Tab-separated table of C-alpha atoms in Angstrom:
chain	number	residue	atom	x	y	z
A	1	UNK	CA	184.987	-148.400	-65.289
A	2	UNK	CA	181.535	-148.869	-66.886
A	3	UNK	CA	181.240	-152.448	-65.655
A	4	UNK	CA	182.529	-151.763	-62.154
A	5	UNK	CA	179.118	-151.106	-60.594
A	6	UNK	CA	176.042	-153.344	-60.864
A	7	UNK	CA	173.683	-150.371	-61.010
A	8	UNK	CA	174.626	-147.279	-63.049
A	9	UNK	CA	174.360	-144.164	-60.869
A	10	UNK	CA	171.284	-141.968	-60.593
A	11	UNK	CA	169.415	-142.916	-63.810
A	12	UNK	CA	166.327	-143.857	-61.788
A	13	UNK	CA	166.024	-140.393	-60.183
A	14	UNK	CA	163.286	-137.928	-61.148
A	15	UNK	CA	165.944	-135.200	-61.100
A	16	UNK	CA	169.735	-135.344	-60.983
A	17	UNK	CA	172.033	-132.727	-59.497
A	18	UNK	CA	174.966	-131.252	-61.402
A	19	UNK	CA	177.315	-133.544	-59.495
A	20	UNK	CA	175.201	-136.642	-60.226
A	21	UNK	CA	175.123	-135.662	-63.910
A	22	UNK	CA	178.926	-135.901	-63.964
A	23	UNK	CA	178.811	-139.292	-62.214
A	24	UNK	CA	176.534	-140.549	-65.000
A	25	UNK	CA	178.745	-139.059	-67.706
A	26	UNK	CA	181.940	-140.557	-66.305
A	27	UNK	CA	180.245	-143.931	-65.801
A	28	UNK	CA	179.184	-144.304	-69.441
A	29	UNK	CA	182.043	-142.442	-71.172
A	30	UNK	CA	184.192	-145.385	-70.109
A	31	UNK	CA	187.236	-144.517	-72.237
A	32	UNK	CA	187.089	-140.812	-71.308
A	33	UNK	CA	187.210	-139.579	-74.915
A	34	UNK	CA	184.372	-137.076	-74.479
A	35	UNK	CA	181.649	-139.148	-76.172
A	36	UNK	CA	179.224	-141.931	-75.315
A	37	UNK	CA	179.503	-144.115	-78.408
A	38	UNK	CA	179.547	-147.672	-79.700
A	39	UNK	CA	179.117	-150.213	-76.909
A	40	UNK	CA	178.993	-147.370	-74.343
A	41	UNK	CA	175.967	-145.949	-76.157
A	42	UNK	CA	174.191	-149.298	-76.259
A	43	UNK	CA	174.866	-149.779	-72.527
A	44	UNK	CA	173.601	-146.284	-71.758
A	45	UNK	CA	170.349	-146.711	-73.687
A	46	UNK	CA	169.759	-150.183	-72.202
A	47	UNK	CA	170.299	-148.938	-68.643
A	48	UNK	CA	168.172	-145.837	-69.268
A	49	UNK	CA	165.313	-147.994	-70.546
A	50	UNK	CA	165.630	-150.312	-67.544
A	51	UNK	CA	165.617	-147.376	-65.116
A	52	UNK	CA	162.553	-145.824	-66.759
A	53	UNK	CA	160.573	-149.038	-67.215
A	54	UNK	CA	161.733	-150.764	-64.029
A	55	UNK	CA	162.293	-153.983	-65.985
A	56	UNK	CA	164.974	-155.666	-68.035
A	57	UNK	CA	165.377	-155.123	-71.795
A	58	UNK	CA	166.866	-157.350	-74.468
A	59	UNK	CA	169.378	-155.528	-76.735
A	60	UNK	CA	169.037	-158.290	-79.369
A	61	UNK	CA	165.314	-157.595	-79.753
A	62	UNK	CA	164.547	-155.664	-83.000
A	63	UNK	CA	162.199	-153.415	-81.003
A	64	UNK	CA	165.143	-152.335	-78.838
A	65	UNK	CA	167.128	-151.350	-81.935
A	66	UNK	CA	164.186	-149.423	-83.357
A	67	UNK	CA	163.638	-147.518	-80.102
A	68	UNK	CA	167.355	-146.733	-79.881
A	69	UNK	CA	167.277	-145.392	-83.441
A	70	UNK	CA	164.308	-143.122	-82.590
A	71	UNK	CA	166.114	-141.994	-79.433
A	72	UNK	CA	169.218	-140.986	-81.425
A	73	UNK	CA	167.132	-139.174	-84.042
A	74	UNK	CA	165.681	-137.064	-81.243
A	75	UNK	CA	168.821	-136.297	-79.241
A	76	UNK	CA	171.841	-136.703	-81.540
A	77	UNK	CA	171.692	-133.111	-82.798
A	78	UNK	CA	174.701	-133.252	-85.125
A	79	UNK	CA	173.879	-136.781	-86.375
A	80	UNK	CA	177.335	-138.212	-85.691
A	81	UNK	CA	175.993	-141.390	-84.078
A	82	UNK	CA	177.252	-140.608	-80.576
A	83	UNK	CA	176.179	-138.603	-77.538
A	84	UNK	CA	178.159	-135.578	-76.387
A	85	UNK	CA	177.929	-133.877	-73.017
A	86	UNK	CA	175.659	-131.084	-74.223
A	87	UNK	CA	173.328	-133.669	-75.801
A	88	UNK	CA	173.203	-135.697	-72.564
A	89	UNK	CA	172.058	-132.539	-70.779
A	90	UNK	CA	168.928	-132.590	-72.967
A	91	UNK	CA	168.212	-136.240	-72.097
A	92	UNK	CA	168.529	-136.238	-68.318
A	93	UNK	CA	166.102	-134.387	-65.997
A	94	UNK	CA	168.654	-132.183	-64.231
A	95	UNK	CA	167.625	-130.454	-61.007
A	96	UNK	CA	169.253	-127.104	-61.798
A	97	UNK	CA	170.529	-127.623	-65.269
A	98	UNK	CA	173.595	-125.448	-65.213
A	99	UNK	CA	174.446	-126.699	-68.710
A	100	UNK	CA	171.207	-125.208	-70.045
A	101	UNK	CA	171.901	-122.125	-67.919
A	102	UNK	CA	175.224	-121.869	-69.670
A	103	UNK	CA	173.470	-121.911	-73.008
A	104	UNK	CA	171.090	-119.105	-72.104
A	105	UNK	CA	174.137	-117.013	-71.258
A	106	UNK	CA	176.292	-117.976	-74.238
A	107	UNK	CA	173.968	-118.985	-77.039
A	108	UNK	CA	176.660	-118.664	-79.718
A	109	UNK	CA	180.333	-119.476	-79.988
A	110	UNK	CA	181.101	-115.766	-80.508
A	111	UNK	CA	179.503	-114.958	-77.127
A	112	UNK	CA	181.399	-117.850	-75.580
A	113	UNK	CA	184.719	-116.511	-76.894
A	114	UNK	CA	183.917	-113.010	-75.629
A	115	UNK	CA	183.092	-114.432	-72.181
A	116	UNK	CA	186.291	-116.475	-72.250
A	117	UNK	CA	188.347	-113.374	-73.042
A	118	UNK	CA	186.752	-111.562	-70.095
A	119	UNK	CA	187.633	-114.279	-67.589
A	120	UNK	CA	190.976	-115.519	-68.881
A	121	UNK	CA	192.370	-112.380	-67.283
A	122	UNK	CA	196.037	-113.323	-67.487
A	123	UNK	CA	195.722	-114.452	-71.153
A	124	UNK	CA	197.204	-117.830	-70.252
A	125	UNK	CA	194.870	-119.814	-72.494
A	126	UNK	CA	193.289	-121.328	-69.398
A	127	UNK	CA	190.614	-120.375	-66.907
A	128	UNK	CA	191.853	-121.138	-63.402
A	129	UNK	CA	189.635	-122.164	-60.478
A	130	UNK	CA	189.195	-118.618	-59.111
A	131	UNK	CA	188.458	-117.237	-62.613
A	132	UNK	CA	186.002	-120.100	-63.211
A	133	UNK	CA	184.020	-119.182	-60.095
A	134	UNK	CA	183.541	-115.628	-61.407
A	135	UNK	CA	182.612	-116.976	-64.841
A	136	UNK	CA	179.884	-119.235	-63.375
A	137	UNK	CA	178.629	-116.529	-61.025
A	138	UNK	CA	178.118	-114.192	-63.982
A	139	UNK	CA	176.479	-116.992	-65.955
A	140	UNK	CA	173.920	-117.707	-63.209
A	141	UNK	CA	173.105	-114.030	-62.686
A	142	UNK	CA	172.531	-113.460	-66.399
A	143	UNK	CA	170.283	-116.530	-66.513
A	144	UNK	CA	168.310	-115.141	-63.507
A	145	UNK	CA	169.072	-118.217	-61.427
A	146	UNK	CA	169.184	-117.921	-57.655
A	147	UNK	CA	172.292	-119.416	-56.093
A	148	UNK	CA	174.237	-119.238	-52.855
A	149	UNK	CA	177.973	-119.642	-52.212
A	150	UNK	CA	177.567	-123.350	-51.519
A	151	UNK	CA	175.800	-123.958	-54.839
A	152	UNK	CA	178.362	-121.835	-56.703
A	153	UNK	CA	181.164	-123.872	-55.129
A	154	UNK	CA	179.384	-127.095	-56.154
A	155	UNK	CA	179.078	-125.936	-59.757
A	156	UNK	CA	182.723	-124.840	-59.842
A	157	UNK	CA	183.888	-128.215	-58.516
A	158	UNK	CA	181.536	-130.021	-60.921
A	159	UNK	CA	183.020	-128.244	-63.941
A	160	UNK	CA	186.541	-128.979	-62.692
A	161	UNK	CA	185.652	-132.649	-62.203
A	162	UNK	CA	184.272	-132.680	-65.716
A	163	UNK	CA	187.265	-131.230	-67.514
A	164	UNK	CA	190.327	-130.908	-65.294
A	165	UNK	CA	191.693	-134.335	-66.126
A	166	UNK	CA	195.239	-133.693	-64.888
A	167	UNK	CA	194.075	-132.072	-61.629
A	168	UNK	CA	195.994	-128.809	-62.056
A	169	UNK	CA	192.939	-126.667	-61.224
A	170	UNK	CA	192.582	-124.994	-64.638
A	171	UNK	CA	190.621	-125.552	-67.846
A	172	UNK	CA	191.489	-125.069	-71.510
A	173	UNK	CA	189.308	-123.297	-74.068
A	174	UNK	CA	188.415	-126.387	-76.103
A	175	UNK	CA	187.476	-128.251	-72.902
A	176	UNK	CA	185.087	-125.521	-71.728
A	177	UNK	CA	183.609	-125.245	-75.219
A	178	UNK	CA	182.202	-128.759	-74.802
A	179	UNK	CA	179.454	-127.088	-72.759
A	180	UNK	CA	178.216	-125.343	-75.918
A	181	UNK	CA	175.425	-126.851	-78.027
A	182	UNK	CA	177.126	-129.175	-80.528
A	183	UNK	CA	176.172	-127.100	-83.548
A	184	UNK	CA	177.687	-123.983	-81.947
A	185	UNK	CA	180.989	-125.535	-80.924
A	186	UNK	CA	183.055	-124.311	-83.864
A	187	UNK	CA	186.235	-125.533	-82.124
A	188	UNK	CA	185.231	-129.099	-83.051
A	189	UNK	CA	186.022	-128.133	-86.645
A	190	UNK	CA	189.634	-127.470	-85.694
A	191	UNK	CA	190.221	-130.875	-84.079
A	192	UNK	CA	191.910	-132.225	-87.179
A	193	UNK	CA	193.967	-129.104	-87.907
A	194	UNK	CA	195.638	-128.407	-84.555
A	195	UNK	CA	199.204	-127.115	-84.944
A	196	UNK	CA	202.368	-127.622	-82.937
A	197	UNK	CA	204.308	-124.545	-81.799
A	198	UNK	CA	206.687	-124.595	-84.784
A	199	UNK	CA	203.847	-124.813	-87.326
A	200	UNK	CA	201.875	-122.102	-85.550
A	201	UNK	CA	204.806	-119.681	-85.373
A	202	UNK	CA	205.507	-120.193	-89.082
A	203	UNK	CA	201.895	-119.593	-90.147
A	204	UNK	CA	201.423	-116.571	-87.849
A	205	UNK	CA	204.646	-114.952	-89.099
A	206	UNK	CA	203.549	-115.537	-92.699
A	207	UNK	CA	200.221	-113.727	-92.232
A	208	UNK	CA	201.564	-111.006	-89.924
A	209	UNK	CA	203.115	-109.306	-92.939
A	210	UNK	CA	204.301	-106.162	-91.154
A	211	UNK	CA	205.600	-108.060	-88.114
A	212	UNK	CA	203.604	-105.992	-85.601
A	213	UNK	CA	202.566	-109.037	-83.561
A	214	UNK	CA	198.893	-109.202	-84.576
A	215	UNK	CA	196.684	-109.965	-87.580
A	216	UNK	CA	193.413	-108.331	-88.612
A	217	UNK	CA	190.124	-109.836	-89.784
A	218	UNK	CA	191.074	-109.976	-93.468
A	219	UNK	CA	194.367	-111.695	-92.682
A	220	UNK	CA	192.531	-114.176	-90.433
A	221	UNK	CA	190.113	-114.916	-93.272
A	222	UNK	CA	193.007	-115.810	-95.596
A	223	UNK	CA	194.736	-117.836	-92.862
A	224	UNK	CA	191.623	-119.938	-92.135
A	225	UNK	CA	190.904	-120.567	-95.826
A	226	UNK	CA	194.457	-121.788	-96.388
A	227	UNK	CA	194.430	-123.881	-93.216
A	228	UNK	CA	191.230	-125.721	-94.145
A	229	UNK	CA	192.369	-126.148	-97.759
A	230	UNK	CA	195.733	-127.544	-96.680
A	231	UNK	CA	193.999	-130.056	-94.413
A	232	UNK	CA	191.503	-130.968	-97.156
A	233	UNK	CA	188.528	-129.867	-95.046
A	234	UNK	CA	185.632	-128.310	-96.924
A	235	UNK	CA	184.181	-125.140	-95.429
A	236	UNK	CA	181.408	-122.925	-96.838
A	237	UNK	CA	181.411	-119.133	-96.745
A	238	UNK	CA	178.778	-118.942	-94.007
A	239	UNK	CA	180.701	-121.310	-91.701
A	240	UNK	CA	183.992	-119.543	-92.382
A	241	UNK	CA	182.395	-116.193	-91.520
A	242	UNK	CA	181.090	-117.677	-88.258
A	243	UNK	CA	184.493	-119.113	-87.318
A	244	UNK	CA	186.126	-115.784	-88.080
A	245	UNK	CA	183.640	-113.809	-85.965
A	246	UNK	CA	184.077	-116.230	-83.052
A	247	UNK	CA	187.865	-116.021	-83.140
A	248	UNK	CA	187.805	-112.217	-83.543
A	249	UNK	CA	185.781	-112.065	-80.298
A	250	UNK	CA	189.121	-112.823	-78.644
A	251	UNK	CA	190.768	-109.835	-80.321
A	252	UNK	CA	191.683	-106.489	-78.834
A	253	UNK	CA	189.823	-103.869	-80.886
A	254	UNK	CA	190.196	-105.853	-84.107
A	255	UNK	CA	193.821	-106.810	-83.404
A	256	UNK	CA	194.218	-110.558	-82.976
A	257	UNK	CA	197.473	-111.126	-81.148
A	258	UNK	CA	199.596	-114.248	-81.309
A	259	UNK	CA	198.536	-115.413	-77.830
A	260	UNK	CA	194.801	-115.258	-78.642
A	261	UNK	CA	195.043	-117.194	-81.906
A	262	UNK	CA	197.263	-119.914	-80.495
A	263	UNK	CA	194.547	-120.772	-77.944
A	264	UNK	CA	192.337	-121.857	-80.864
A	265	UNK	CA	194.842	-123.339	-83.308
A	266	UNK	CA	197.432	-125.028	-81.097
A	267	UNK	CA	197.337	-128.413	-79.392
A	268	UNK	CA	198.489	-126.667	-76.201
A	269	UNK	CA	198.966	-122.926	-75.572
A	270	UNK	CA	202.625	-122.046	-76.152
A	271	UNK	CA	204.360	-121.106	-72.916
């Protein structure tokens, strides 16, 4: 995919549209794993330098390596040695940067979860195309950005192109959360501890002591501590408190029902 075209798309432009941003992302994230890394990252930086300088660059030159290192120090916010979608949004001059718009609206993962709860109206664990349009409309209004129906439709289709890999017209929570700033995307911390339906049902039943179908904040605290400990993942008190607050944003008046928690902890929402 990355070597299909001679010239990578749009890197030479003074501004890129939302749709062009996705073209660039898909071009360089050749394996589709959600990151520009390794050889993809080297290709991206080389092509970016060529587009900006209007001349070729030599990746074997020590100066190239040094400049790439400086580039990553500036833009790789979580220092994991790869570029994520939200980090790419800081690099490229986007015409109407709806990713940055998104961040003005949901500056924390707790706000993101609250917004998700508002728009996942049928509690399916997904936002469908019609729900997504309302979500983006609200986002743009709160960010004081002017838009018309055509632009709203473009943004909706852009987000779907970005995340709806199986083409079913709906998006999962962890997929949408990739729009958050890296340091705010607490769901990344659950990537290694995702449960299957049997594991989830067992753990929820264990912590729902009275069998009323929901757990409260204290029970969630104990559940998360045990989950991280079991998976040998270290977590400090501050981070744990943040995770808990974000997840409780999905709750109904302090009652976190089975369906809400499974969106966060399961590989796929249980049908």
